mmCIF file of C-alpha atoms in Angstrom:
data_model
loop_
_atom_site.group_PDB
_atom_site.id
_atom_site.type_symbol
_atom_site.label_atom_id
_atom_site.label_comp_id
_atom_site.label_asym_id
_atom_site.label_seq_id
_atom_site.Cartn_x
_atom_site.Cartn_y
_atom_site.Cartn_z
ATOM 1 C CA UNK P 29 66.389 -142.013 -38.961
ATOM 2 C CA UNK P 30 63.646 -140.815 -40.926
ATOM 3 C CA UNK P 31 63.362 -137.154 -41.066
ATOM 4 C CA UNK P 32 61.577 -133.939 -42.630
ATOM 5 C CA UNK P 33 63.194 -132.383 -45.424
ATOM 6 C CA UNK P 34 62.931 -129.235 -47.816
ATOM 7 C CA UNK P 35 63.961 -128.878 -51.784
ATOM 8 C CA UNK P 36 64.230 -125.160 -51.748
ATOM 9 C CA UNK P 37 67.052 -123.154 -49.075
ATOM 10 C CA UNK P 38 65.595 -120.057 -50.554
ATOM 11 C CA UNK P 39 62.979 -118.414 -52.486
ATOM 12 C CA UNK P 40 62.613 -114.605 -53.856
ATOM 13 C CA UNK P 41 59.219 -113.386 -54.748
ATOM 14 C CA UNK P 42 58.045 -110.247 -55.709
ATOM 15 C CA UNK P 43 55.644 -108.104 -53.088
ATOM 16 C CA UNK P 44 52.488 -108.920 -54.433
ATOM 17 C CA UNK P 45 52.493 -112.451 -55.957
ATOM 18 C CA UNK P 46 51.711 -115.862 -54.792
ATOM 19 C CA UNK P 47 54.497 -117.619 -52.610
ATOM 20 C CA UNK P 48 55.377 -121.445 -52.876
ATOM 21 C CA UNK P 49 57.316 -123.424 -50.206
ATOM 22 C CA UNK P 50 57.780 -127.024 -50.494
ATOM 23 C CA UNK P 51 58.492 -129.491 -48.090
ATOM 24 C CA UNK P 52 58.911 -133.675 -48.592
ATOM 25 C CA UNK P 53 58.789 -136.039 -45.063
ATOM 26 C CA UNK P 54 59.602 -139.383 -45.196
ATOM 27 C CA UNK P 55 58.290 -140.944 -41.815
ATOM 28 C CA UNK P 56 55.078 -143.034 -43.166
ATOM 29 C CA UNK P 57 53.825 -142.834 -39.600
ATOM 30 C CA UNK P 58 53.502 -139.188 -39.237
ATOM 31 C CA UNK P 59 49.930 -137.868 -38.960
ATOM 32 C CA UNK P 60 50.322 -134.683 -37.923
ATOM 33 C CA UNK P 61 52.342 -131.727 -39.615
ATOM 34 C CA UNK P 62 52.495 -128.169 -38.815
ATOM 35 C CA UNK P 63 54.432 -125.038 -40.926
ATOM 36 C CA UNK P 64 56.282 -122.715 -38.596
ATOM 37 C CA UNK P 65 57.666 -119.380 -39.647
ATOM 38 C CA UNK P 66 60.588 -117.861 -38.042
ATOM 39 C CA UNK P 67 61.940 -114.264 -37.735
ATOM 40 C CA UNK P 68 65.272 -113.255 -37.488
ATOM 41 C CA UNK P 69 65.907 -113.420 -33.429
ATOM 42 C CA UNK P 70 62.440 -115.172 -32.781
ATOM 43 C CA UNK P 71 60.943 -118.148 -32.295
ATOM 44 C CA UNK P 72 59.174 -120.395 -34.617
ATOM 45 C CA UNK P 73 55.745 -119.088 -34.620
ATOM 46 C CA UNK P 74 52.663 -121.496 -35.582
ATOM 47 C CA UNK P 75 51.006 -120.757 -38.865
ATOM 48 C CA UNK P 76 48.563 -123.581 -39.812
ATOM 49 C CA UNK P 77 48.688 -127.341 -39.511
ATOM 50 C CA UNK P 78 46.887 -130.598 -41.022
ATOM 51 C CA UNK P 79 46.104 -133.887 -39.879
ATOM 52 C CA UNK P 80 47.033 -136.700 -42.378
ATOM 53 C CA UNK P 81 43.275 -137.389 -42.752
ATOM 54 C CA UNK P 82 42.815 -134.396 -44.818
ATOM 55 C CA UNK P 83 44.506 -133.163 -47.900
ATOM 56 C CA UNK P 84 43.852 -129.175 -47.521
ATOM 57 C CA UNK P 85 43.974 -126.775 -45.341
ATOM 58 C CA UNK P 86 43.104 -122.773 -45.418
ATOM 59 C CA UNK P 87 44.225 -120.189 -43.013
ATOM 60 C CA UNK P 88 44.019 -116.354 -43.723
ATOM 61 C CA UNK P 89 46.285 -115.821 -46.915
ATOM 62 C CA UNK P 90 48.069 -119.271 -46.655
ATOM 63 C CA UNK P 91 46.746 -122.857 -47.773
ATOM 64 C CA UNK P 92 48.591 -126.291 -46.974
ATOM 65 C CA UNK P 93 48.532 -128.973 -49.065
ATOM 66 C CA UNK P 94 49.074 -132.791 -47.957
ATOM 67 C CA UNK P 95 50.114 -135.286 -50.429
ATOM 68 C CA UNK P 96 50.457 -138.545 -48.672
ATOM 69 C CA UNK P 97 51.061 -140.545 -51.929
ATOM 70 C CA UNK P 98 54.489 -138.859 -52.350
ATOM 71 C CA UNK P 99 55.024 -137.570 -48.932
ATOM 72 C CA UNK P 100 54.810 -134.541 -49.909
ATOM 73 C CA UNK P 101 53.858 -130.615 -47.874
ATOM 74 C CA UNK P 102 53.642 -127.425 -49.585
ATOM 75 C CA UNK P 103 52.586 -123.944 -47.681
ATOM 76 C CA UNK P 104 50.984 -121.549 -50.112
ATOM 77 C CA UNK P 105 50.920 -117.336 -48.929
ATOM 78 C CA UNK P 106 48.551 -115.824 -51.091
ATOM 79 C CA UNK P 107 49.619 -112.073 -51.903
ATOM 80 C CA UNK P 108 53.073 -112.004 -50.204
ATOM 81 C CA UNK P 109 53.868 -109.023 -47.973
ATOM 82 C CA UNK P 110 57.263 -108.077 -47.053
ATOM 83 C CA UNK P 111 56.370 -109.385 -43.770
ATOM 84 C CA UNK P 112 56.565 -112.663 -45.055
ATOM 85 C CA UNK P 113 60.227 -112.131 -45.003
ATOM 86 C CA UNK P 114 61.389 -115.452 -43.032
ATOM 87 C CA UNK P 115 62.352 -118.681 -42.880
ATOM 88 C CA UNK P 116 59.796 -120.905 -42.672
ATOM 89 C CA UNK P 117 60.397 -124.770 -41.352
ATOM 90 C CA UNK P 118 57.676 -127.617 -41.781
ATOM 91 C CA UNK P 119 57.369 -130.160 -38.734
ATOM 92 C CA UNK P 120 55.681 -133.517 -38.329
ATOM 93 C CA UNK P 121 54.993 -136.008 -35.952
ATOM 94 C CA UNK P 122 52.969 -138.842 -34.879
ATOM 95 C CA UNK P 123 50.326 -137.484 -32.796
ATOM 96 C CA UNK P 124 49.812 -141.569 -31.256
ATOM 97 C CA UNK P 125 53.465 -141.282 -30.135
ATOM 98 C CA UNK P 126 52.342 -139.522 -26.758
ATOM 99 C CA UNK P 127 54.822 -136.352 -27.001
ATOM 100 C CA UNK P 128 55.089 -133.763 -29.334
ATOM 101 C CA UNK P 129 58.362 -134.408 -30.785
ATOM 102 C CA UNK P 130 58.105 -132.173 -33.320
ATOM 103 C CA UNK P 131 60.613 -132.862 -36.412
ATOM 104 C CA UNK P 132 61.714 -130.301 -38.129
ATOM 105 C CA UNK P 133 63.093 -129.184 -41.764
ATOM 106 C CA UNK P 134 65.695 -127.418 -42.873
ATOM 107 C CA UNK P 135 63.928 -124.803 -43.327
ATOM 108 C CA UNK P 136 63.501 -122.196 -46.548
ATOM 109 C CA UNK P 137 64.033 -118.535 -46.543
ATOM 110 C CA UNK P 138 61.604 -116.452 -48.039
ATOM 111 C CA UNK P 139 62.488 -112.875 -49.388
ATOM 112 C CA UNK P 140 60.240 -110.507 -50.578
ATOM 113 C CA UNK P 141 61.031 -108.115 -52.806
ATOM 114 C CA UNK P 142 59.178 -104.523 -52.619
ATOM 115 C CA UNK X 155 54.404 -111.780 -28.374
ATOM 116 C CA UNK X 156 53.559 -115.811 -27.755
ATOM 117 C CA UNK X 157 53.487 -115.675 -23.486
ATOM 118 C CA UNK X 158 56.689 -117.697 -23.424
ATOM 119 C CA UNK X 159 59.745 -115.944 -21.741
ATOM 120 C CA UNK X 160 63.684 -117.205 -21.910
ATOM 121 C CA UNK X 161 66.135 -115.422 -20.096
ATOM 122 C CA UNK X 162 68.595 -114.810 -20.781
ATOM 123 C CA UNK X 163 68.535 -113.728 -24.554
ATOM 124 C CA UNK X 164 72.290 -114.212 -25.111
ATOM 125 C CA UNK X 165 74.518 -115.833 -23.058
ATOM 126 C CA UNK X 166 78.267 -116.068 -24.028
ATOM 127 C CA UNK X 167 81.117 -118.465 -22.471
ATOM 128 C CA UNK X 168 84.231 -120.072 -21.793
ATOM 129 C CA UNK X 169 84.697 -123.450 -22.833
ATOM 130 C CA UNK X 170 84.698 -125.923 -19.361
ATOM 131 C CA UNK X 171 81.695 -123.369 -17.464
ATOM 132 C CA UNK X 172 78.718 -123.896 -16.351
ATOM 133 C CA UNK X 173 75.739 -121.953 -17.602
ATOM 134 C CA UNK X 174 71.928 -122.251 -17.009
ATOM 135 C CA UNK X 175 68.620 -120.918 -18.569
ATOM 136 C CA UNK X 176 65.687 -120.072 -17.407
ATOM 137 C CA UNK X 177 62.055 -120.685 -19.382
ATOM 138 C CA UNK X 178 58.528 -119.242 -18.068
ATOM 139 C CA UNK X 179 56.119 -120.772 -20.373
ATOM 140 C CA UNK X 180 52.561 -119.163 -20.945
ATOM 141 C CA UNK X 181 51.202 -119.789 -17.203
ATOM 142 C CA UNK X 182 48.127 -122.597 -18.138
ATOM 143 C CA UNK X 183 50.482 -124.366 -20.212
ATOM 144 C CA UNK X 184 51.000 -128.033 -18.357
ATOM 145 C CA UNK X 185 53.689 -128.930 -21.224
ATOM 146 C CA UNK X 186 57.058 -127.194 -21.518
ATOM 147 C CA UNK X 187 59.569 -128.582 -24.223
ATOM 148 C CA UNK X 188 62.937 -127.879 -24.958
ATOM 149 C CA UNK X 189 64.845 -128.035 -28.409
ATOM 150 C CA UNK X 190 67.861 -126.664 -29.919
ATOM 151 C CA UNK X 191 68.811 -125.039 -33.051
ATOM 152 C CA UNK X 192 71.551 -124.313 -34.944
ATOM 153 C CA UNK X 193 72.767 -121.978 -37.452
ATOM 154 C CA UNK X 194 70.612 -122.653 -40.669
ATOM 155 C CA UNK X 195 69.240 -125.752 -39.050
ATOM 156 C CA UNK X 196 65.382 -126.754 -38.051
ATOM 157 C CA UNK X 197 65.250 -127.027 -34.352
ATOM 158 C CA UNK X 198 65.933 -130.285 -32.521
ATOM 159 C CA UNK X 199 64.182 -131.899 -29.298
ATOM 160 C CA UNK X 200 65.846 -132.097 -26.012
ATOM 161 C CA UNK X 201 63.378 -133.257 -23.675
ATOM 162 C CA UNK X 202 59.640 -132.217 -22.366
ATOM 163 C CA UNK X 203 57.900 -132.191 -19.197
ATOM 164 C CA UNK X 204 54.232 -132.906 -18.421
ATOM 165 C CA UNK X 205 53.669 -130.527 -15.027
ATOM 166 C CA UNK X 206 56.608 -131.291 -13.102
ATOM 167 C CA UNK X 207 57.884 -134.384 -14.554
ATOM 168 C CA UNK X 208 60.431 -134.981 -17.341
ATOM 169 C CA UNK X 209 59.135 -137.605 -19.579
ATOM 170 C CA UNK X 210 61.095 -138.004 -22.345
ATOM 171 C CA UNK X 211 65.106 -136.868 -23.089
ATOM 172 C CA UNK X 212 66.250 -137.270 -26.597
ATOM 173 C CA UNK X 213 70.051 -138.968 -27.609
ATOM 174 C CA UNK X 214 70.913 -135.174 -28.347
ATOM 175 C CA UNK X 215 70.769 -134.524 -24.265
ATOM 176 C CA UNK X 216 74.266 -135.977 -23.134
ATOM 177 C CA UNK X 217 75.476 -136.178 -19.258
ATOM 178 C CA UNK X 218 76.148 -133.016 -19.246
ATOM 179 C CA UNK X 219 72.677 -131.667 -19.869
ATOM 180 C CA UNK X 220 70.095 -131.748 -17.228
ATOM 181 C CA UNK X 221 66.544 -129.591 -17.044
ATOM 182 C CA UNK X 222 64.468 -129.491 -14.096
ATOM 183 C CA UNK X 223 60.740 -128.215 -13.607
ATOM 184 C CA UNK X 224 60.307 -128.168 -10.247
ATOM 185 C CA UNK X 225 57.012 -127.018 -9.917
ATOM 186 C CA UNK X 226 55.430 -127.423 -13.125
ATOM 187 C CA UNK X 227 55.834 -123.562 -13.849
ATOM 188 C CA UNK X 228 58.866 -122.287 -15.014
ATOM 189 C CA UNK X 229 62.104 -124.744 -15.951
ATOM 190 C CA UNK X 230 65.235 -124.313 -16.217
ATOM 191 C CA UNK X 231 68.171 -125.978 -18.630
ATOM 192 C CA UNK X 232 71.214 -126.457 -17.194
ATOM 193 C CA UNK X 233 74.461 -127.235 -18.748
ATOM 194 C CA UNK X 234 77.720 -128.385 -17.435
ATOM 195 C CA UNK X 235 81.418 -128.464 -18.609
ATOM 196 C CA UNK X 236 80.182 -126.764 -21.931
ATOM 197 C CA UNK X 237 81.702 -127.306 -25.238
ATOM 198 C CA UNK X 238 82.374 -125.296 -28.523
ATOM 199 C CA UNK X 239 79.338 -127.376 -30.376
ATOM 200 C CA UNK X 240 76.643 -126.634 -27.627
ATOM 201 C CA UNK X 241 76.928 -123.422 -28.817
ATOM 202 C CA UNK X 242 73.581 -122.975 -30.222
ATOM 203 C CA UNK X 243 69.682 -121.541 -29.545
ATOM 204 C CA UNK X 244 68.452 -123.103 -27.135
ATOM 205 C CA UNK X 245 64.426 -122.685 -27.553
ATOM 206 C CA UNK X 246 62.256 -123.789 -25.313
ATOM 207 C CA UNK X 247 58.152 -124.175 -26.061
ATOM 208 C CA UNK X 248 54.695 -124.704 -23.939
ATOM 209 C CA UNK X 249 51.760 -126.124 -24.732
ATOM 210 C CA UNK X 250 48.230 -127.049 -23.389
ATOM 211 C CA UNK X 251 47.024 -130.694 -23.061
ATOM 212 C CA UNK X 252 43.782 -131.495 -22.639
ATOM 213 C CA UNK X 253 42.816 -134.189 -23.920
ATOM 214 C CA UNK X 254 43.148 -132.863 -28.137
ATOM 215 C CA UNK X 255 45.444 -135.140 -30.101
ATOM 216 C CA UNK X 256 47.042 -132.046 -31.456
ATOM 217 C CA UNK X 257 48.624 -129.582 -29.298
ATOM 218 C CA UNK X 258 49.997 -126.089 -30.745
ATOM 219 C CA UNK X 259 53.312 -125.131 -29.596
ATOM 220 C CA UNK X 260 53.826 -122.118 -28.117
ATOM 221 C CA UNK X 261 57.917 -120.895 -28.376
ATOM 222 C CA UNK X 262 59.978 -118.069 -26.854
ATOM 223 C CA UNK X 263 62.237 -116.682 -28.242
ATOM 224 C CA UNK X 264 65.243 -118.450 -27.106
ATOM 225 C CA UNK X 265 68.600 -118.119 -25.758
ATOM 226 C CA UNK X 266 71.808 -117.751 -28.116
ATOM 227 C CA UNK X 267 74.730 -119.457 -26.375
ATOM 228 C CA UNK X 268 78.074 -119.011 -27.473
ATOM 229 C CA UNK X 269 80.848 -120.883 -25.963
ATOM 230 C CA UNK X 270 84.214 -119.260 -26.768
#
């Protein structure tokens, strides 16, 4: 079936500078996508989503970017802090679909160096 | 801290037993889902209930699986016979509908099981 993937398993980035993840989907019908981050022993926690009907997004520190045209998510941490340390997973969905079957990535881990 | 609670944390086991989890999502949450994930892996949907009733169970959940929410609070995951490849995190996640198209799941922190 169609599914959510990611090009990068990990990326190193020094304390400090800006962090790029990259993630490519390739279920047309998905409207909805969120970026998860996960800590060793934790749960995926929510860090910002986007509809399909919009193209950015800005939380505190991180921006997502939509590019329907490729199918194509990034999740940008401004300033990364070694508490970025993680791996971080995007997820979509079709928010019509009535449940939130969330589809998940791989998943890239992100280590930052002090 | 999200508000959702697994228990156990880690469970370990012999192939052929029975084991079961527990999950107390955050207590307004009518929406509790449950996925699994493996090693180096993106979680995976098992199944969801809305309040009390289970309305939707993914390929993934064979005969052997079964989840109940009994009364739309906590739920728990039950499965039987187990096998080396259910070992796994088991994660389970809440959520409030309310008539938003988008809900934000909520997950715990899940429960390693390793089947020896």
């Amino acid at each position: 079936g169609e599914s959510v993937g990611l090009h990068l398993p990990t990326l190193s980035v020094q304390e400090g500078d800006n962090s790029i993840i990259n993630c490519a989907y390739s279920n047309s019908a998905s409207d909805y996508f969120i970026w998860y981050k996960q800590e060793s022993g934790k749960g995926p926690q929510f860090i910002i989503d986007i509809r399909s009907n919009m193209d950015k997004r800005q939380g505190q520190r991180v921006t997502v970017l939509l590019n329907k045209t490729v199918k194509h998510l990034s999740l940008q941490i401004a300033a990364t802090q070694p508490g970025d340390s993680a791996v971080y997973f995007c997820a979509e969905t079709e928010s019509g679909a009535g449940s939130y079957q969330l589809t998940f990535g791989k998943g890239t881990k992100l280590s930052v160096i002090p | 801290d999200t508000g959702v609670s697994q228990n156990p944390r880690h469970k370990i086991t012999k192939r052929g037993q029975n084991v079961t989890f527990r999950c107390d999502p955050i207590s307004e949450h009518n929406r509790l889902y449950w996925y699994r994930q493996t090693l180096g892996q993106g979680p995976e949907f098992l199944t969801y209930f809305q309040n009390e009733a289970q309305l939707e169970k993914s390929r993934l959940l064979s005969d052997r699986f079964s989840a109940e929410r009994p009364k739309g609070s906590f739920s728990t995951l039950e499965i039987q016979r187990t096998e080396q490849g259910d070992s796994a995190m088991y994660l389970c996640a809440s959520s409030l509908v309310s008539g938003a198209t988008n809900e934000k799941l909520f997950f715990g922190s899940g429960t390693q099981l390793s089947v020896l």
